[in-house]
Amino acid sequence: MTGAPSALSLAAAGMYMIVVAAVVLAFVRAIGLQQVTWHKIAWGAIAAIFLGLVLMRIFAVEELVRSELRGKLYTEGVYQNRRSLQAPLFVFVFAMATVIAGGLFNFVARGIRGRRNIAAVIAIGCTGGMVFLLALRLVSLHSVDELLYGTLKLNWVADLGLSLIVLGCAVRYVRVVRAGPSGRSASPPRSQR
């Protein structure tokens, strides 16, 4: 392992940087146009997560972590039995993702209304999906790897799809808050519209 990122990793980092730029703009607009606090927190956290993903891609952190884990399993003589370790990790990651997704769904179902709120919530959900995808790649269970890296390349489809949705949500959010509550002015709305 050379530690150098692949061309695909660099392309992904470039895509994430575009997402970071759009999300930072949404964050700045949320602050400047005095949007509700959770919007500011959400866009700030999403920007931080995607910036972390950029750094992970540039410095090949994901591959380094996988190599370190493999090496540790080899030195402890349990590499052949790694599936007995990976399976509970996969169950834990999947259970955590299910709980978080259920909580987000409950939050949305309780009456989130308005275009800016919906854009923020979808962006939060897709960012959570990116974190879940990263966790799945790190756990690296053979049957999961077949789905992620097999013929359909679900890893790249999910990675690119989730990133583009977050990008679209950030752009949509900026347009909605700039238009204001009536859709005509740029006055700072205080409503939860």
mmCIF file of C-alpha atoms in Angstrom:
data_model
loop_
_atom_site.group_PDB
_atom_site.id
_atom_site.type_symbol
_atom_site.label_atom_id
_atom_site.label_comp_id
_atom_site.label_asym_id
_atom_site.label_seq_id
_atom_site.Cartn_x
_atom_site.Cartn_y
_atom_site.Cartn_z
ATOM 1 C CA MET A 1 0.000 0.000 0.000
ATOM 2 C CA THR A 2 1.549 3.269 -1.132
ATOM 3 C CA GLY A 3 -0.745 5.595 0.784
ATOM 4 C CA ALA A 4 -1.410 7.618 -2.360
ATOM 5 C CA PRO A 5 -5.045 8.230 -3.279
ATOM 6 C CA SER A 6 -6.391 6.699 -6.479
ATOM 7 C CA ALA A 7 -7.717 8.802 -9.342
ATOM 8 C CA LEU A 8 -11.260 7.816 -8.310
ATOM 9 C CA SER A 9 -10.597 8.924 -4.732
ATOM 10 C CA LEU A 10 -9.329 12.275 -5.983
ATOM 11 C CA ALA A 11 -12.398 12.622 -8.207
ATOM 12 C CA ALA A 12 -14.599 11.871 -5.191
ATOM 13 C CA ALA A 13 -12.684 14.459 -3.146
ATOM 14 C CA GLY A 14 -13.311 17.008 -5.898
ATOM 15 C CA MET A 15 -17.012 16.204 -5.867
ATOM 16 C CA TYR A 16 -17.109 16.517 -2.091
ATOM 17 C CA MET A 17 -15.416 19.925 -2.321
ATOM 18 C CA ILE A 18 -18.193 21.134 -4.623
ATOM 19 C CA VAL A 19 -20.690 19.891 -2.038
ATOM 20 C CA VAL A 20 -18.746 21.632 0.744
ATOM 21 C CA ALA A 21 -18.854 24.933 -1.189
ATOM 22 C CA ALA A 22 -22.638 24.716 -1.657
ATOM 23 C CA VAL A 23 -23.232 23.663 1.941
ATOM 24 C CA VAL A 24 -21.030 26.452 3.307
ATOM 25 C CA LEU A 25 -23.069 28.903 1.221
ATOM 26 C CA ALA A 26 -26.267 27.461 2.739
ATOM 27 C CA PHE A 27 -24.703 27.787 6.207
ATOM 28 C CA VAL A 28 -23.715 31.417 5.566
ATOM 29 C CA ARG A 29 -27.196 32.222 4.241
ATOM 30 C CA ALA A 30 -28.807 30.553 7.247
ATOM 31 C CA ILE A 31 -26.762 32.775 9.540
ATOM 32 C CA GLY A 32 -27.049 35.952 7.471
ATOM 33 C CA LEU A 33 -30.781 35.655 6.936
ATOM 34 C CA GLN A 34 -31.416 34.659 10.559
ATOM 35 C CA GLN A 35 -32.863 31.231 9.938
ATOM 36 C CA VAL A 36 -33.797 28.901 12.783
ATOM 37 C CA THR A 37 -30.925 27.567 14.883
ATOM 38 C CA TRP A 38 -31.202 23.944 13.811
ATOM 39 C CA HIS A 39 -30.673 24.975 10.169
ATOM 40 C CA LYS A 40 -27.384 26.657 11.094
ATOM 41 C CA ILE A 41 -26.261 23.632 13.110
ATOM 42 C CA ALA A 42 -27.312 21.215 10.354
ATOM 43 C CA TRP A 43 -25.507 23.014 7.520
ATOM 44 C CA GLY A 44 -22.415 23.548 9.669
ATOM 45 C CA ALA A 45 -22.274 19.868 10.615
ATOM 46 C CA ILE A 46 -22.863 18.724 7.031
ATOM 47 C CA ALA A 47 -20.032 20.975 5.812
ATOM 48 C CA ALA A 48 -17.712 19.553 8.493
ATOM 49 C CA ILE A 49 -18.598 15.951 7.591
ATOM 50 C CA PHE A 50 -18.044 16.478 3.869
ATOM 51 C CA LEU A 51 -14.779 18.304 4.556
ATOM 52 C CA GLY A 52 -13.756 15.292 6.629
ATOM 53 C CA LEU A 53 -14.646 13.050 3.687
ATOM 54 C CA VAL A 54 -12.459 15.208 1.415
ATOM 55 C CA LEU A 55 -9.496 14.824 3.751
ATOM 56 C CA MET A 56 -10.116 11.090 4.104
ATOM 57 C CA ARG A 57 -10.054 10.696 0.312
ATOM 58 C CA ILE A 58 -6.978 12.871 -0.233
ATOM 59 C CA PHE A 59 -4.952 11.156 2.477
ATOM 60 C CA ALA A 60 -6.336 7.643 1.714
ATOM 61 C CA VAL A 61 -7.406 7.299 5.359
ATOM 62 C CA GLU A 62 -10.044 4.679 4.629
ATOM 63 C CA GLU A 63 -7.563 2.318 2.963
ATOM 64 C CA LEU A 64 -5.009 2.997 5.699
ATOM 65 C CA VAL A 65 -7.542 2.064 8.413
ATOM 66 C CA ARG A 66 -8.520 -1.109 6.547
ATOM 67 C CA SER A 67 -4.854 -2.078 6.098
ATOM 68 C CA GLU A 68 -4.115 -1.427 9.768
ATOM 69 C CA LEU A 69 -7.086 -3.543 10.831
ATOM 70 C CA ARG A 70 -6.048 -6.369 8.499
ATOM 71 C CA GLY A 71 -2.481 -6.197 9.813
ATOM 72 C CA LYS A 72 -3.665 -6.312 13.395
ATOM 73 C CA LEU A 73 -5.863 -9.333 12.653
ATOM 74 C CA TYR A 74 -2.885 -11.086 10.976
ATOM 75 C CA THR A 75 -0.531 -10.427 13.883
ATOM 76 C CA GLU A 76 -3.104 -11.671 16.386
ATOM 77 C CA GLY A 77 -3.665 -14.781 14.254
ATOM 78 C CA VAL A 78 -7.402 -14.242 13.847
ATOM 79 C CA TYR A 79 -7.521 -13.053 10.221
ATOM 80 C CA GLN A 80 -9.032 -16.359 9.047
ATOM 81 C CA ASN A 81 -11.865 -15.877 11.556
ATOM 82 C CA ARG A 82 -12.409 -12.192 10.724
ATOM 83 C CA ARG A 83 -16.018 -12.760 9.665
ATOM 84 C CA SER A 84 -16.884 -13.675 13.252
ATOM 85 C CA LEU A 85 -15.649 -10.169 14.194
ATOM 86 C CA GLN A 86 -17.060 -8.369 11.150
ATOM 87 C CA ALA A 87 -20.585 -9.763 11.413
ATOM 88 C CA PRO A 88 -21.343 -8.249 14.867
ATOM 89 C CA LEU A 89 -19.794 -4.947 13.716
ATOM 90 C CA PHE A 90 -22.030 -4.976 10.654
ATOM 91 C CA VAL A 91 -25.085 -5.685 12.819
ATOM 92 C CA PHE A 92 -24.117 -2.808 15.140
ATOM 93 C CA VAL A 93 -23.582 -0.364 12.242
ATOM 94 C CA PHE A 94 -26.833 -1.425 10.597
ATOM 95 C CA ALA A 95 -28.773 -1.165 13.884
ATOM 96 C CA MET A 96 -27.367 2.303 14.618
ATOM 97 C CA ALA A 97 -28.223 3.473 11.101
ATOM 98 C CA THR A 98 -31.749 2.104 11.478
ATOM 99 C CA VAL A 99 -32.269 3.883 14.806
ATOM 100 C CA ILE A 100 -30.944 7.181 13.445
ATOM 101 C CA ALA A 101 -32.986 6.889 10.243
ATOM 102 C CA GLY A 102 -36.069 6.064 12.302
ATOM 103 C CA GLY A 103 -35.484 9.111 14.487
ATOM 104 C CA LEU A 104 -35.085 11.335 11.442
ATOM 105 C CA PHE A 105 -38.220 9.878 9.877
ATOM 106 C CA ASN A 106 -40.117 10.499 13.120
ATOM 107 C CA PHE A 107 -38.841 14.089 13.156
ATOM 108 C CA VAL A 108 -40.018 14.610 9.584
ATOM 109 C CA ALA A 109 -43.336 12.849 10.118
ATOM 110 C CA ARG A 110 -44.115 15.067 13.108
ATOM 111 C CA GLY A 111 -44.831 17.934 10.834
ATOM 112 C CA ILE A 112 -41.768 19.342 9.141
ATOM 113 C CA ARG A 113 -43.241 21.753 6.653
ATOM 114 C CA GLY A 114 -41.770 24.266 4.296
ATOM 115 C CA ARG A 115 -39.251 24.012 1.507
ATOM 116 C CA ARG A 116 -36.247 25.169 3.524
ATOM 117 C CA ASN A 117 -36.946 22.676 6.328
ATOM 118 C CA ILE A 118 -37.449 19.819 3.898
ATOM 119 C CA ALA A 119 -34.200 20.668 2.059
ATOM 120 C CA ALA A 120 -32.290 20.705 5.351
ATOM 121 C CA VAL A 121 -33.800 17.424 6.569
ATOM 122 C CA ILE A 122 -33.114 15.620 3.283
ATOM 123 C CA ALA A 123 -29.518 16.887 3.357
ATOM 124 C CA ILE A 124 -29.156 15.602 6.931
ATOM 125 C CA GLY A 125 -30.524 12.200 5.914
ATOM 126 C CA CYS A 126 -28.239 11.888 2.892
ATOM 127 C CA THR A 127 -25.207 12.935 4.928
ATOM 128 C CA GLY A 128 -26.134 10.225 7.421
ATOM 129 C CA GLY A 129 -26.282 7.858 4.453
ATOM 130 C CA MET A 130 -22.720 8.861 3.523
ATOM 131 C CA VAL A 131 -21.514 8.113 7.057
ATOM 132 C CA PHE A 132 -23.327 4.750 6.958
ATOM 133 C CA LEU A 133 -21.717 3.935 3.596
ATOM 134 C CA LEU A 134 -18.287 4.784 5.005
ATOM 135 C CA ALA A 135 -18.929 2.544 8.014
ATOM 136 C CA LEU A 136 -19.974 -0.320 5.717
ATOM 137 C CA ARG A 137 -16.775 0.045 3.708
ATOM 138 C CA LEU A 138 -14.687 -0.029 6.885
ATOM 139 C CA VAL A 139 -16.453 -3.090 8.297
ATOM 140 C CA SER A 140 -15.773 -4.785 4.938
ATOM 141 C CA LEU A 141 -17.894 -7.921 5.355
ATOM 142 C CA HIS A 142 -17.477 -10.136 2.265
ATOM 143 C CA SER A 143 -21.167 -10.300 1.322
ATOM 144 C CA VAL A 144 -21.499 -6.519 1.803
ATOM 145 C CA ASP A 145 -18.371 -5.965 -0.300
ATOM 146 C CA GLU A 146 -19.939 -7.979 -3.114
ATOM 147 C CA LEU A 147 -22.886 -5.567 -3.111
ATOM 148 C CA LEU A 148 -20.754 -2.431 -2.819
ATOM 149 C CA TYR A 149 -17.997 -3.280 -5.290
ATOM 150 C CA GLY A 150 -19.672 -5.905 -7.482
ATOM 151 C CA THR A 151 -21.076 -5.550 -10.964
ATOM 152 C CA LEU A 152 -23.530 -2.794 -10.059
ATOM 153 C CA LYS A 153 -20.891 -0.711 -8.217
ATOM 154 C CA LEU A 154 -23.441 0.322 -5.566
ATOM 155 C CA ASN A 155 -20.642 1.973 -3.591
ATOM 156 C CA TRP A 156 -20.090 4.584 -6.296
ATOM 157 C CA VAL A 157 -23.771 4.908 -7.159
ATOM 158 C CA ALA A 158 -24.681 5.561 -3.518
ATOM 159 C CA ASP A 159 -21.665 7.803 -2.911
ATOM 160 C CA LEU A 160 -22.296 9.977 -5.964
ATOM 161 C CA GLY A 161 -26.078 9.931 -5.581
ATOM 162 C CA LEU A 162 -26.075 10.959 -1.925
ATOM 163 C CA SER A 163 -23.485 13.674 -2.602
ATOM 164 C CA LEU A 164 -25.509 15.104 -5.489
ATOM 165 C CA ILE A 165 -28.682 15.129 -3.398
ATOM 166 C CA VAL A 166 -26.918 17.054 -0.610
ATOM 167 C CA LEU A 167 -25.577 19.474 -3.230
ATOM 168 C CA GLY A 168 -29.069 19.937 -4.678
ATOM 169 C CA CYS A 169 -30.582 20.481 -1.230
ATOM 170 C CA ALA A 170 -27.995 23.136 -0.381
ATOM 171 C CA VAL A 171 -28.627 24.985 -3.656
ATOM 172 C CA ARG A 172 -32.385 24.739 -3.139
ATOM 173 C CA TYR A 173 -32.092 26.004 0.426
ATOM 174 C CA VAL A 174 -30.061 29.033 -0.667
ATOM 175 C CA ARG A 175 -32.634 29.907 -3.325
ATOM 176 C CA VAL A 176 -35.583 29.520 -0.953
ATOM 177 C CA VAL A 177 -34.127 31.590 1.874
ATOM 178 C CA ARG A 178 -32.919 34.269 -0.528
ATOM 179 C CA ALA A 179 -36.455 34.619 -1.897
ATOM 180 C CA GLY A 180 -37.854 35.206 1.589
ATOM 181 C CA PRO A 181 -41.282 34.216 2.864
ATOM 182 C CA SER A 182 -43.213 35.781 -0.003
ATOM 183 C CA GLY A 183 -40.877 34.570 -2.690
ATOM 184 C CA ARG A 184 -40.177 38.177 -3.775
ATOM 185 C CA SER A 185 -37.923 39.817 -1.217
ATOM 186 C CA ALA A 186 -34.685 38.931 0.511
ATOM 187 C CA SER A 187 -35.851 40.038 3.944
ATOM 188 C CA PRO A 188 -34.776 37.741 6.770
ATOM 189 C CA PRO A 189 -37.667 35.431 7.627
ATOM 190 C CA ARG A 190 -38.102 34.286 11.200
ATOM 191 C CA SER A 191 -40.861 31.772 10.561
ATOM 192 C CA GLN A 192 -40.372 28.041 10.282
ATOM 193 C CA ARG A 193 -41.733 28.200 6.732
#
